[in-house]
Short mmCIF file of C-alpha atoms in Angstrom, two decimals:
data_model
loop_
_atom_site.label_atom_id
_atom_site.label_comp_id
_atom_site.label_asym_id
_atom_site.label_seq_id
_atom_site.Cartn_x
_atom_site.Cartn_y
_atom_site.Cartn_z
CA UNK A 1 -0.11 0.05 0.06
CA UNK A 2 2.58 2.44 0.92
CA UNK A 3 4.69 1.83 -2.24
CA UNK A 4 1.53 1.99 -4.26
CA UNK A 5 0.98 5.55 -2.50
CA UNK A 6 4.59 6.73 -3.25
CA UNK A 7 3.96 5.80 -6.97
CA UNK A 8 0.88 7.82 -7.26
CA UNK A 9 2.57 10.60 -5.63
CA UNK A 10 5.45 10.66 -7.89
CA UNK A 11 3.05 10.52 -10.94
CA UNK A 12 1.19 13.42 -9.67
CA UNK A 13 4.30 15.37 -8.93
CA UNK A 14 5.50 14.72 -12.70
CA UNK A 15 2.39 16.03 -13.96
CA UNK A 16 2.46 19.03 -11.85
CA UNK A 17 5.96 19.74 -12.87
CA UNK A 18 5.25 19.25 -16.55
CA UNK A 19 2.12 21.65 -16.57
CA UNK A 20 4.34 24.12 -14.68
CA UNK A 21 7.07 24.09 -17.48
CA UNK A 22 4.81 24.45 -20.08
CA UNK A 23 3.00 27.61 -18.65
CA UNK A 24 -0.32 25.63 -17.92
CA UNK A 25 -0.15 25.68 -14.12
CA UNK A 26 -2.12 28.24 -12.10
CA UNK A 27 1.16 29.06 -10.52
CA UNK A 28 2.89 31.62 -12.88
CA UNK A 29 6.43 31.46 -12.96
CA UNK A 30 8.87 34.37 -12.08
CA UNK A 31 10.97 35.76 -14.99
CA UNK A 32 14.66 36.80 -14.75
CA UNK A 33 16.11 38.13 -18.03
CA UNK A 34 19.88 38.57 -17.99
CA UNK A 35 21.28 40.84 -20.71
CA UNK A 36 24.85 40.94 -21.67
CA UNK A 37 26.12 44.02 -23.64
CA UNK A 38 28.53 43.23 -26.79
CA UNK A 39 29.37 39.88 -25.62
CA UNK A 40 30.91 37.92 -28.66
CA UNK A 41 30.22 34.38 -29.62
CA UNK A 42 33.66 33.29 -28.64
CA UNK A 43 33.69 35.01 -25.24
CA UNK A 44 31.76 32.39 -23.42
CA UNK A 45 33.36 28.67 -22.86
CA UNK A 46 30.19 26.72 -23.58
CA UNK A 47 30.88 27.78 -27.31
CA UNK A 48 34.11 26.29 -26.97
CA UNK A 49 36.55 29.28 -25.90
CA UNK A 50 39.79 27.96 -24.06
CA UNK A 51 40.56 31.56 -22.87
CA UNK A 52 37.29 32.84 -21.12
CA UNK A 53 35.94 30.26 -18.59
CA UNK A 54 32.04 30.90 -17.75
CA UNK A 55 30.99 28.14 -15.79
CA UNK A 56 27.83 29.60 -14.52
CA UNK A 57 26.44 30.78 -17.87
CA UNK A 58 27.68 27.33 -19.31
CA UNK A 59 25.73 25.25 -16.64
CA UNK A 60 22.60 27.31 -17.23
CA UNK A 61 22.96 26.31 -20.91
CA UNK A 62 23.80 22.68 -20.13
CA UNK A 63 20.97 22.34 -17.59
CA UNK A 64 18.63 24.40 -19.96
CA UNK A 65 18.57 24.81 -23.49
CA UNK A 66 21.26 26.51 -25.61
CA UNK A 67 19.72 28.43 -28.42
CA UNK A 68 22.41 27.89 -31.19
CA UNK A 69 20.59 30.01 -33.76
CA UNK A 70 19.45 33.06 -31.77
CA UNK A 71 19.56 36.23 -33.43
CA UNK A 72 19.37 39.85 -32.46
CA UNK A 73 19.64 43.14 -34.37
CA UNK A 74 23.31 44.27 -34.80
CA UNK A 75 23.19 47.05 -32.34
CA UNK A 76 21.98 47.83 -28.74
CA UNK A 77 19.20 50.35 -29.27
CA UNK A 78 17.43 48.15 -31.89
CA UNK A 79 17.77 44.82 -30.23
CA UNK A 80 16.43 46.37 -26.91
CA UNK A 81 13.41 47.87 -28.82
CA UNK A 82 12.64 44.60 -30.29
CA UNK A 83 13.01 42.59 -27.03
CA UNK A 84 10.61 45.07 -25.30
CA UNK A 85 7.97 45.39 -27.97
CA UNK A 86 8.08 42.25 -29.93
CA UNK A 87 8.49 44.16 -33.15
CA UNK A 88 11.47 44.60 -35.51
CA UNK A 89 13.35 47.79 -34.70
CA UNK A 90 12.92 49.11 -38.40
CA UNK A 91 8.99 49.25 -37.94
CA UNK A 92 9.60 51.46 -34.87
CA UNK A 93 12.10 54.02 -36.33
CA UNK A 94 14.69 52.59 -33.79
CA UNK A 95 17.15 50.83 -36.16
CA UNK A 96 20.51 52.17 -37.29
CA UNK A 97 22.99 53.92 -35.13
CA UNK A 98 21.96 53.82 -31.34
CA UNK A 99 20.75 56.39 -29.32
CA UNK A 100 23.23 59.03 -27.87
CA UNK A 101 22.59 61.01 -25.01
CA UNK A 102 22.11 64.44 -26.86
CA UNK A 103 19.62 62.98 -29.30
CA UNK A 104 15.70 63.67 -28.81
CA UNK A 105 14.59 60.26 -29.92
CA UNK A 106 12.92 57.40 -27.93
CA UNK A 107 10.91 54.14 -28.25
CA UNK A 108 7.48 55.47 -29.49
CA UNK A 109 5.37 55.99 -26.46
CA UNK A 110 2.33 54.45 -27.92
CA UNK A 111 3.94 50.98 -27.90
CA UNK A 112 3.07 48.78 -25.11
CA UNK A 113 6.18 46.97 -23.94
CA UNK A 114 6.87 43.81 -21.92
CA UNK A 115 6.84 45.07 -18.41
CA UNK A 116 3.67 46.68 -18.84
CA UNK A 117 2.15 43.62 -20.06
CA UNK A 118 3.55 41.61 -17.07
CA UNK A 119 2.38 44.34 -14.55
CA UNK A 120 -1.12 43.74 -15.82
CA UNK A 121 -0.62 40.01 -15.09
CA UNK A 122 0.38 40.94 -11.33
CA UNK A 123 4.09 40.95 -11.61
CA UNK A 124 6.13 43.54 -9.87
CA UNK A 125 8.72 44.66 -12.37
CA UNK A 126 12.27 45.84 -11.82
CA UNK A 127 15.05 47.00 -14.43
CA UNK A 128 18.72 46.91 -13.18
CA UNK A 129 21.30 48.35 -15.56
CA UNK A 130 21.14 49.76 -19.00
CA UNK A 131 17.87 51.11 -20.71
CA UNK A 132 19.13 52.76 -23.95
CA UNK A 133 15.66 53.34 -25.65
CA UNK A 134 14.86 56.73 -24.48
CA UNK A 135 16.40 59.02 -21.97
CA UNK A 136 15.76 62.48 -23.05
CA UNK A 137 12.33 63.09 -21.74
CA UNK A 138 10.68 61.69 -18.43
CA UNK A 139 7.90 60.08 -20.37
CA UNK A 140 10.65 57.78 -22.07
CA UNK A 141 12.12 56.52 -18.85
CA UNK A 142 11.90 52.94 -17.65
CA UNK A 143 9.50 54.12 -14.51
CA UNK A 144 7.21 55.62 -17.14
CA UNK A 145 7.10 52.53 -19.42
CA UNK A 146 6.11 49.66 -16.91
CA UNK A 147 9.05 49.21 -14.42
CA UNK A 148 8.18 49.79 -10.87
CA UNK A 149 11.86 50.53 -10.25
CA UNK A 150 15.10 51.26 -12.13
CA UNK A 151 18.68 51.41 -10.87
CA UNK A 152 21.34 51.87 -13.68
CA UNK A 153 22.32 53.72 -16.72
CA UNK A 154 19.74 55.23 -19.14
CA UNK A 155 22.42 55.53 -22.12
CA UNK A 156 24.39 53.20 -24.15
CA UNK A 157 27.19 52.62 -21.51
CA UNK A 158 28.99 53.98 -18.64
CA UNK A 159 32.48 54.01 -17.20
CA UNK A 160 32.84 50.96 -14.87
CA UNK A 161 33.95 52.95 -11.85
CA UNK A 162 32.93 56.88 -12.52
CA UNK A 163 29.64 55.94 -14.21
CA UNK A 164 30.05 58.66 -16.89
CA UNK A 165 29.60 58.58 -20.57
CA UNK A 166 31.44 60.81 -23.04
CA UNK A 167 30.21 62.10 -26.52
CA UNK A 168 32.33 63.63 -28.95
CA UNK A 169 30.91 66.78 -30.16
CA UNK A 170 32.23 69.68 -32.59
CA UNK A 171 33.36 71.57 -29.69
CA UNK A 172 35.08 68.69 -28.15
CA UNK A 173 34.49 65.94 -25.60
CA UNK A 174 31.52 66.11 -23.52
CA UNK A 175 31.22 64.06 -20.32
CA UNK A 176 28.11 63.48 -17.80
CA UNK A 177 27.21 61.21 -15.12
CA UNK A 178 24.63 58.65 -16.03
CA UNK A 179 23.86 56.37 -13.17
CA UNK A 180 20.45 56.90 -11.91
CA UNK A 181 17.99 55.42 -9.15
CA UNK A 182 14.54 55.83 -10.72
CA UNK A 183 14.50 59.56 -11.68
CA UNK A 184 17.47 60.78 -9.39
CA UNK A 185 21.37 60.55 -10.10
CA UNK A 186 22.85 57.77 -7.71
CA UNK A 187 25.83 60.17 -6.68
CA UNK A 188 26.51 57.99 -3.53
CA UNK A 189 26.96 54.82 -5.46
CA UNK A 190 30.73 53.31 -5.43
CA UNK A 191 32.49 50.23 -6.79
CA UNK A 192 32.62 48.30 -10.01
CA UNK A 193 29.28 48.76 -11.78
CA UNK A 194 28.86 44.82 -12.48
CA UNK A 195 29.06 44.39 -8.89
CA UNK A 196 26.66 47.25 -8.14
CA UNK A 197 24.20 45.96 -10.54
CA UNK A 198 24.60 42.14 -9.01
CA UNK A 199 23.98 43.58 -5.57
CA UNK A 200 21.01 45.55 -6.62
CA UNK A 201 19.51 42.53 -8.36
CA UNK A 202 20.09 40.10 -5.17
CA UNK A 203 18.79 42.66 -3.07
CA UNK A 204 15.54 42.88 -5.10
CA UNK A 205 15.19 39.16 -5.01
CA UNK A 206 15.79 39.04 -1.27
CA UNK A 207 13.16 41.78 -0.61
CA UNK A 208 10.49 39.97 -2.63
CA UNK A 209 7.50 38.48 -1.37
CA UNK A 210 7.55 34.94 -2.55
CA UNK A 211 3.77 34.87 -2.64
CA UNK A 212 3.73 37.51 -5.42
CA UNK A 213 5.27 37.40 -9.01
CA UNK A 214 8.54 38.84 -9.95
CA UNK A 215 9.98 40.05 -13.39
CA UNK A 216 13.50 41.23 -13.00
CA UNK A 217 15.80 42.47 -16.27
CA UNK A 218 19.42 42.68 -15.35
CA UNK A 219 20.82 44.64 -18.23
CA UNK A 220 24.43 44.71 -17.71
CA UNK A 221 27.13 47.23 -18.89
CA UNK A 222 29.44 44.23 -19.37
CA UNK A 223 31.45 43.62 -21.46
CA UNK A 224 30.65 46.89 -23.34
CA UNK A 225 33.75 49.15 -23.92
CA UNK A 226 34.04 52.19 -21.91
CA UNK A 227 35.29 55.73 -22.78
CA UNK A 228 38.06 56.41 -24.86
CA UNK A 229 40.42 57.06 -21.95
CA UNK A 230 39.80 53.68 -20.18
CA UNK A 231 38.07 51.32 -22.80
CA UNK A 232 38.63 48.07 -20.75
CA UNK A 233 38.16 48.11 -17.24
CA UNK A 234 38.18 45.27 -14.48
CA UNK A 235 39.44 44.68 -10.97
CA UNK A 236 43.20 44.41 -11.27
CA UNK A 237 43.00 40.94 -9.30
CA UNK A 238 40.75 39.54 -11.80
CA UNK A 239 42.82 40.71 -14.64
CA UNK A 240 45.77 39.00 -13.13
CA UNK A 241 44.00 35.69 -13.03
CA UNK A 242 43.89 36.00 -16.71
CA UNK A 243 47.55 35.71 -17.39
CA UNK A 244 47.20 32.72 -19.67
CA UNK A 245 45.79 34.78 -22.33
CA UNK A 246 48.55 36.35 -24.45
CA UNK A 247 46.77 39.46 -25.55
CA UNK A 248 46.87 42.10 -22.65
CA UNK A 249 43.58 43.64 -24.14
CA UNK A 250 41.80 40.31 -24.29
CA UNK A 251 42.72 39.59 -20.43
CA UNK A 252 41.19 42.71 -19.34
CA UNK A 253 37.99 41.60 -21.45
CA UNK A 254 37.96 38.08 -19.96
CA UNK A 255 38.03 39.69 -16.54
CA UNK A 256 34.98 41.71 -17.53
CA UNK A 257 33.28 38.65 -18.73
CA UNK A 258 34.31 36.81 -15.47
CA UNK A 259 32.72 39.22 -13.61
CA UNK A 260 29.66 38.86 -15.81
CA UNK A 261 29.53 35.25 -15.24
CA UNK A 262 30.10 35.62 -11.51
CA UNK A 263 26.99 37.94 -11.51
CA UNK A 264 24.79 35.05 -13.22
CA UNK A 265 25.97 32.53 -10.46
CA UNK A 266 25.14 35.03 -7.70
CA UNK A 267 21.62 36.01 -9.14
CA UNK A 268 20.77 32.19 -9.39
CA UNK A 269 22.07 31.59 -5.83
CA UNK A 270 19.86 34.40 -4.61
CA UNK A 271 16.84 33.02 -6.20
CA UNK A 272 17.62 29.56 -4.85
CA UNK A 273 18.37 30.92 -1.13
CA UNK A 274 14.99 32.81 -1.68
CA UNK A 275 13.21 29.42 -2.53
CA UNK A 276 11.80 30.58 -5.92
CA UNK A 277 14.46 29.23 -8.36
CA UNK A 278 12.24 26.14 -9.31
CA UNK A 279 9.50 28.34 -10.31
CA UNK A 280 11.51 30.88 -12.14
CA UNK A 281 12.22 31.15 -15.77
CA UNK A 282 15.88 32.32 -16.68
CA UNK A 283 16.96 33.85 -19.71
CA UNK A 284 20.55 34.86 -20.80
CA UNK A 285 21.40 36.64 -23.96
CA UNK A 286 23.68 39.12 -25.74
CA UNK A 287 22.17 42.21 -27.37
CA UNK A 288 24.60 41.74 -30.33
CA UNK A 289 28.07 40.47 -31.03
CA UNK A 290 31.34 41.64 -30.07
CA UNK A 291 33.14 44.76 -30.98
CA UNK A 292 36.52 43.51 -31.90
CA UNK A 293 37.93 46.77 -33.50
CA UNK A 294 36.67 50.14 -34.41
CA UNK A 295 34.39 52.51 -32.60
CA UNK A 296 33.58 51.66 -28.97
CA UNK A 297 35.67 48.34 -29.24
CA UNK A 298 35.85 46.05 -26.35
CA UNK A 299 38.03 43.29 -27.87
CA UNK A 300 35.29 40.81 -27.86
CA UNK A 301 35.62 37.79 -30.40
CA UNK A 302 32.93 36.37 -32.62
CA UNK A 303 35.16 33.90 -33.82
CA UNK A 304 35.04 31.96 -36.16
CA UNK A 305 31.84 33.93 -37.39
CA UNK A 306 32.16 36.75 -39.83
CA UNK A 307 31.75 40.30 -39.10
CA UNK A 308 31.53 42.30 -35.76
CA UNK A 309 28.77 44.57 -34.14
CA UNK A 310 27.21 46.99 -36.71
CA UNK A 311 27.60 44.77 -39.40
CA UNK A 312 24.86 42.40 -41.04
CA UNK A 313 27.11 39.24 -40.93
CA UNK A 314 26.78 36.63 -38.25
CA UNK A 315 29.46 37.66 -35.81
CA UNK A 316 27.01 40.68 -35.25
CA UNK A 317 23.60 39.02 -35.34
CA UNK A 318 23.95 35.34 -34.17
CA UNK A 319 24.64 35.77 -30.72
CA UNK A 320 24.61 33.91 -27.31
CA UNK A 321 21.38 32.95 -25.93
CA UNK A 322 19.82 30.35 -23.45
CA UNK A 323 16.56 29.54 -21.87
CA UNK A 324 16.60 27.91 -18.40
CA UNK A 325 13.94 26.58 -15.87
CA UNK A 326 14.18 23.73 -13.34
CA UNK A 327 13.17 20.52 -14.94
CA UNK A 328 12.63 21.95 -18.35
CA UNK A 329 15.32 19.61 -19.97
CA UNK A 330 16.74 16.62 -18.11
CA UNK A 331 19.39 16.00 -21.13
CA UNK A 332 21.79 18.78 -22.03
CA UNK A 333 20.94 19.91 -25.49
CA UNK A 334 21.13 22.67 -28.06
CA UNK A 335 17.92 23.99 -29.82
CA UNK A 336 18.88 24.72 -33.51
CA UNK A 337 15.84 26.48 -34.51
CA UNK A 338 15.89 30.18 -35.66
CA UNK A 339 14.70 32.59 -32.99
CA UNK A 340 14.98 36.42 -32.81
CA UNK A 341 15.22 38.83 -29.92
CA UNK A 342 11.53 39.92 -30.95
CA UNK A 343 10.33 36.53 -30.20
CA UNK A 344 10.83 36.86 -26.28
CA UNK A 345 7.87 38.87 -25.71
CA UNK A 346 5.21 36.42 -27.02
CA UNK A 347 7.41 33.48 -25.65
CA UNK A 348 7.63 34.76 -22.29
CA UNK A 349 3.90 35.83 -22.00
CA UNK A 350 2.88 32.46 -23.33
CA UNK A 351 5.00 30.84 -20.62
CA UNK A 352 3.24 32.65 -17.94
CA UNK A 353 -0.30 31.78 -19.24
CA UNK A 354 -0.99 34.99 -21.36
CA UNK A 355 -1.94 35.46 -24.93
CA UNK A 356 0.52 37.35 -27.04
CA UNK A 357 -0.65 40.41 -28.47
CA UNK A 358 -1.63 40.66 -32.30
CA UNK A 359 0.23 42.69 -34.85
CA UNK A 360 3.71 41.98 -33.60
CA UNK A 361 6.71 40.38 -35.63
CA UNK A 362 7.72 38.01 -32.80
CA UNK A 363 6.74 34.26 -32.54
CA UNK A 364 5.77 32.37 -29.53
CA UNK A 365 8.43 29.83 -29.30
CA UNK A 366 7.96 28.27 -25.98
CA UNK A 367 6.69 24.85 -26.82
CA UNK A 368 8.93 24.43 -29.91
CA UNK A 369 12.04 25.12 -27.65
CA UNK A 370 11.27 22.98 -24.50
CA UNK A 371 10.01 20.07 -26.75
CA UNK A 372 12.92 20.56 -29.30
CA UNK A 373 10.37 20.85 -32.24
CA UNK A 374 10.96 22.76 -35.46
CA UNK A 375 11.00 26.64 -35.02
CA UNK A 376 7.90 28.50 -36.00
CA UNK A 377 10.26 31.19 -37.50
CA UNK A 378 11.82 30.64 -40.92
CA UNK A 379 12.96 34.29 -41.65
CA UNK A 380 15.17 36.94 -40.02
CA UNK A 381 15.53 40.51 -41.45
CA UNK A 382 17.81 43.22 -40.68
CA UNK A 383 17.47 46.74 -41.98
CA UNK A 384 19.69 49.59 -41.32
CA UNK A 385 18.77 52.61 -43.25
CA UNK A 386 21.54 54.62 -41.37
CA UNK A 387 24.29 52.64 -42.72
CA UNK A 388 22.47 51.49 -45.74
CA UNK A 389 22.50 47.65 -45.50
CA UNK A 390 19.52 45.09 -45.80
CA UNK A 391 19.68 41.52 -44.77
CA UNK A 392 17.42 38.67 -44.92
CA UNK A 393 17.56 35.00 -43.81
CA UNK A 394 15.07 32.72 -45.46
CA UNK A 395 15.52 29.14 -44.48
CA UNK A 396 19.10 28.15 -45.41
CA UNK A 397 19.74 31.02 -47.57
CA UNK A 398 21.13 34.58 -46.14
CA UNK A 399 21.26 37.68 -48.65
CA UNK A 400 22.88 40.78 -48.03
CA UNK A 401 22.76 44.02 -50.02
CA UNK A 402 23.18 47.85 -49.95
CA UNK A 403 26.45 49.06 -48.34
CA UNK A 404 28.65 47.64 -45.47
CA UNK A 405 31.58 48.92 -43.50
CA UNK A 406 34.24 46.57 -44.82
CA UNK A 407 36.28 46.98 -41.74
CA UNK A 408 33.45 45.54 -39.59
CA UNK A 409 32.61 42.79 -42.19
CA UNK A 410 35.56 40.55 -42.20
CA UNK A 411 37.07 37.84 -39.77
CA UNK A 412 38.31 39.17 -36.70
CA UNK A 413 39.35 37.71 -33.20
CA UNK A 414 41.71 34.96 -34.53
CA UNK A 415 44.74 37.13 -33.32
CA UNK A 416 43.22 37.41 -29.91
CA UNK A 417 43.09 33.76 -29.23
CA UNK A 418 46.69 33.08 -28.29
CA UNK A 419 47.20 31.14 -24.92
CA UNK A 420 50.79 31.44 -23.39
CA UNK A 421 52.49 28.41 -21.48
CA UNK A 422 52.61 29.64 -17.99
CA UNK A 423 50.46 29.89 -16.20
CA UNK A 424 48.30 27.32 -18.05
CA UNK A 425 44.63 28.12 -18.21
CA UNK A 426 42.50 26.69 -15.25
CA UNK A 427 41.01 23.51 -15.58
CA UNK A 428 37.69 23.68 -17.09
CA UNK A 429 36.37 20.84 -14.75
CA UNK A 430 37.68 22.46 -11.92
CA UNK A 431 36.27 25.84 -12.83
CA UNK A 432 32.87 24.25 -13.25
CA UNK A 433 33.08 22.39 -9.79
CA UNK A 434 33.91 25.45 -7.83
CA UNK A 435 31.21 27.61 -9.63
CA UNK A 436 28.32 29.03 -7.71
CA UNK A 437 25.95 27.50 -10.25
CA UNK A 438 27.21 23.95 -9.87
CA UNK A 439 26.62 24.25 -5.95
CA UNK A 440 23.10 25.49 -6.68
CA UNK A 441 22.32 22.55 -9.15
CA UNK A 442 23.76 19.88 -6.67
CA UNK A 443 21.66 21.35 -3.79
CA UNK A 444 18.76 21.49 -5.88
CA UNK A 445 19.15 17.80 -6.96
CA UNK A 446 20.12 18.83 -10.30
CA UNK A 447 23.77 17.58 -10.41
CA UNK A 448 25.59 17.89 -13.53
CA UNK A 449 27.50 14.73 -14.58
CA UNK A 450 31.21 15.76 -14.48
CA UNK A 451 32.65 12.83 -16.55
CA UNK A 452 35.33 13.81 -19.06
CA UNK A 453 32.92 12.85 -21.78
CA UNK A 454 30.25 15.07 -20.39
CA UNK A 455 32.49 18.01 -20.20
CA UNK A 456 33.76 17.45 -23.72
CA UNK A 457 29.87 17.86 -24.91
CA UNK A 458 30.60 21.58 -24.65
CA UNK A 459 31.93 21.27 -27.99
CA UNK A 460 28.96 20.37 -29.64
CA UNK A 461 27.85 24.18 -29.24
CA UNK A 462 31.17 25.10 -31.14
CA UNK A 463 30.98 26.35 -34.64
CA UNK A 464 33.58 24.89 -36.91
CA UNK A 465 34.45 26.33 -40.28
CA UNK A 466 36.80 24.25 -42.39
CA UNK A 467 38.83 26.91 -43.89
CA UNK A 468 41.51 28.92 -42.20
CA UNK A 469 41.22 32.58 -41.57
CA UNK A 470 43.83 33.41 -43.99
CA UNK A 471 42.18 31.50 -46.80
CA UNK A 472 38.60 32.80 -46.15
CA UNK A 473 39.74 36.48 -46.37
CA UNK A 474 40.43 35.99 -50.01
CA UNK A 475 38.13 37.17 -52.60
CA UNK A 476 35.15 37.76 -49.96
CA UNK A 477 31.89 39.42 -51.07
CA UNK A 478 30.97 42.70 -50.00
CA UNK A 479 27.74 44.05 -51.33
CA UNK A 480 28.02 47.46 -53.00
CA UNK A 481 26.71 49.50 -55.89
CA UNK A 482 23.64 47.34 -56.18
CA UNK A 483 25.47 44.02 -55.92
CA UNK A 484 24.39 41.16 -53.33
CA UNK A 485 25.97 38.55 -51.49
CA UNK A 486 24.15 35.17 -50.96
CA UNK A 487 25.15 32.46 -48.64
CA UNK A 488 24.08 29.16 -47.38
CA UNK A 489 24.35 29.63 -43.92
CA UNK A 490 23.57 26.00 -42.73
CA UNK A 491 26.36 24.64 -44.81
CA UNK A 492 28.50 27.88 -44.62
CA UNK A 493 27.86 29.25 -41.39
CA UNK A 494 30.98 31.47 -41.72
CA UNK A 495 29.80 33.00 -44.78
CA UNK A 496 32.75 32.26 -46.73
CA UNK A 497 31.32 31.46 -50.19
CA UNK A 498 29.14 34.07 -52.23
CA UNK A 499 26.57 31.68 -54.25
CA UNK A 500 24.66 34.42 -55.75
CA UNK A 501 25.60 33.66 -59.24
CA UNK A 502 24.57 30.01 -58.98
CA UNK A 503 21.30 30.83 -57.61
CA UNK A 504 19.64 34.00 -59.43
CA UNK A 505 16.17 32.76 -58.80
CA UNK A 506 16.67 32.62 -55.04
CA UNK A 507 18.52 36.05 -54.97
CA UNK A 508 15.19 37.52 -57.01
CA UNK A 509 12.98 35.90 -54.36
CA UNK A 510 14.72 37.21 -51.23
CA UNK A 511 15.11 40.60 -52.62
CA UNK A 512 11.30 40.84 -53.31
CA UNK A 513 10.84 39.68 -49.62
CA UNK A 514 13.22 42.48 -48.74
CA UNK A 515 11.32 44.96 -50.57
CA UNK A 516 8.20 44.10 -48.80
CA UNK A 517 9.89 44.76 -45.43
CA UNK A 518 11.48 47.76 -46.76
CA UNK A 519 7.95 49.14 -47.30
CA UNK A 520 7.22 48.44 -43.42
CA UNK A 521 10.22 50.76 -42.57
CA UNK A 522 9.75 53.71 -40.48
CA UNK A 523 12.88 55.70 -41.52
CA UNK A 524 15.41 56.54 -38.92
CA UNK A 525 15.76 60.24 -37.97
CA UNK A 526 18.64 61.67 -39.91
CA UNK A 527 20.86 63.12 -39.64
CA UNK A 528 21.95 62.64 -36.01
CA UNK A 529 21.66 65.69 -34.09
CA UNK A 530 23.77 66.33 -30.91
CA UNK A 531 21.81 69.06 -29.45
CA UNK A 532 23.82 71.37 -27.44
CA UNK A 533 20.84 72.24 -25.27
CA UNK A 534 21.50 68.44 -23.58
CA UNK A 535 25.05 69.61 -22.15
CA UNK A 536 25.43 68.07 -18.75
CA UNK A 537 26.79 71.40 -17.39
CA UNK A 538 23.35 72.89 -17.39
CA UNK A 539 22.18 69.92 -15.16
CA UNK A 540 24.81 69.42 -12.38
CA UNK A 541 27.06 67.45 -14.84
CA UNK A 542 24.65 64.59 -15.29
CA UNK A 543 22.87 63.76 -18.55
CA UNK A 544 19.20 64.61 -17.89
CA UNK A 545 15.78 64.49 -19.25
CA UNK A 546 17.03 67.57 -21.11
CA UNK A 547 14.54 67.76 -23.99
CA UNK A 548 11.45 68.62 -21.76
CA UNK A 549 13.17 71.73 -20.41
CA UNK A 550 13.50 73.18 -24.04
CA UNK A 551 11.29 76.31 -23.99
#
């Protein structure tokens, strides 16, 4: 009788857990979305990097689902606009060069965004970190757009210690403070900003009432580059731990990513300590690829993918992404379906039992991901009428036309991959075993198999391109003067071989589809005007909601 009762209870528990994962339970899950800034494909170890160890992020991917074909827009403001609205940035006028502090532009106020939907469902909503979709007017700020609280920076990035952001004006460099608690500058804040954001996030979790619902977005500054005078910043002791990396710049980048990974572990532990981890959906993504060189560089690497941030090539738009929930996926796997950052709004709404809104571009991918089914998405489009390029992926084919910046559209990062002999890189297994996430999983009964063959499975997330970099850089296709480049990105994920002349019918078909999307585009405001009335010296040397003060 006792054994029969145990069996029945086990079956009931399994059904409850399954219903909860599928968003069919009456108990809605909490949501924590962690967003990295300019994180390159090769900047995490679950993609195979031997330089940068990211055990907490890796274990989230291994005990959840790694999204192997997750796409964003190629820049931060467009990606965040798409994430929050479920719409492509070019349908909102938010595409192209990202917002600057002195620009009177913002995510249209008539657009309902993710925290507003979740507030209607009873969630408390908190943003920690970067906003970057409108900071010139109070009506465009996070606390006016559905977030109960905001602690972080409003613009594109800040200095990791001084919390300033600089702009280059015709009159010279202009600097201002940009760390805010809600509507007030957080003048009393001190410390490394990644740590500040981690402490704020864990404090919100610790103070949360477990009987209510939580939506927490942690939009890190890391590993975005800083102001020109101090592009890369990390605590010196963390940098010294990266002495196995040959490139000095890459050492600092690795230390920045290490602090980001620590933050992920601390946030997960806080959820576990609070007793709400098993009913929390965790998403981790980057907003776009790394910026290996050029403007606002951070020495991130998208290797072996082609291109960097600000380009339409895979290194800019195919980015790190994962989805985690307790008991979501008992066997580590990668989901290879197409997913776009605009899909998160309908996907997460479905996961909490709400119907996605009509008239958006995003697809609800929840069931497809958790059951390893085929993606609902077959196309991905990137339109940047500021730079003047247009890209479409349809099934296995990818077409690029218009004009690209060649310096951002080649292969970069291979010269940053060097490892020196002494000290050798830390053992991957040892790093994983010492990680916060490993302890959390063990304490939750979700221990990860640490056998050597299991550890080698991280390489299944790695992209291999057969040709060496020096061979690939010869005769690359760059669209210009009305020409196009066409690739089969399933067979050729590193975009080495232009096949446009072999498939003119496919080129025409994709150009027609692009034309349809161009007709949906709301033009980006041009030219970019840096309004002198925004100067921080008029607002106690902080970047302010200057536009509403214009008389």
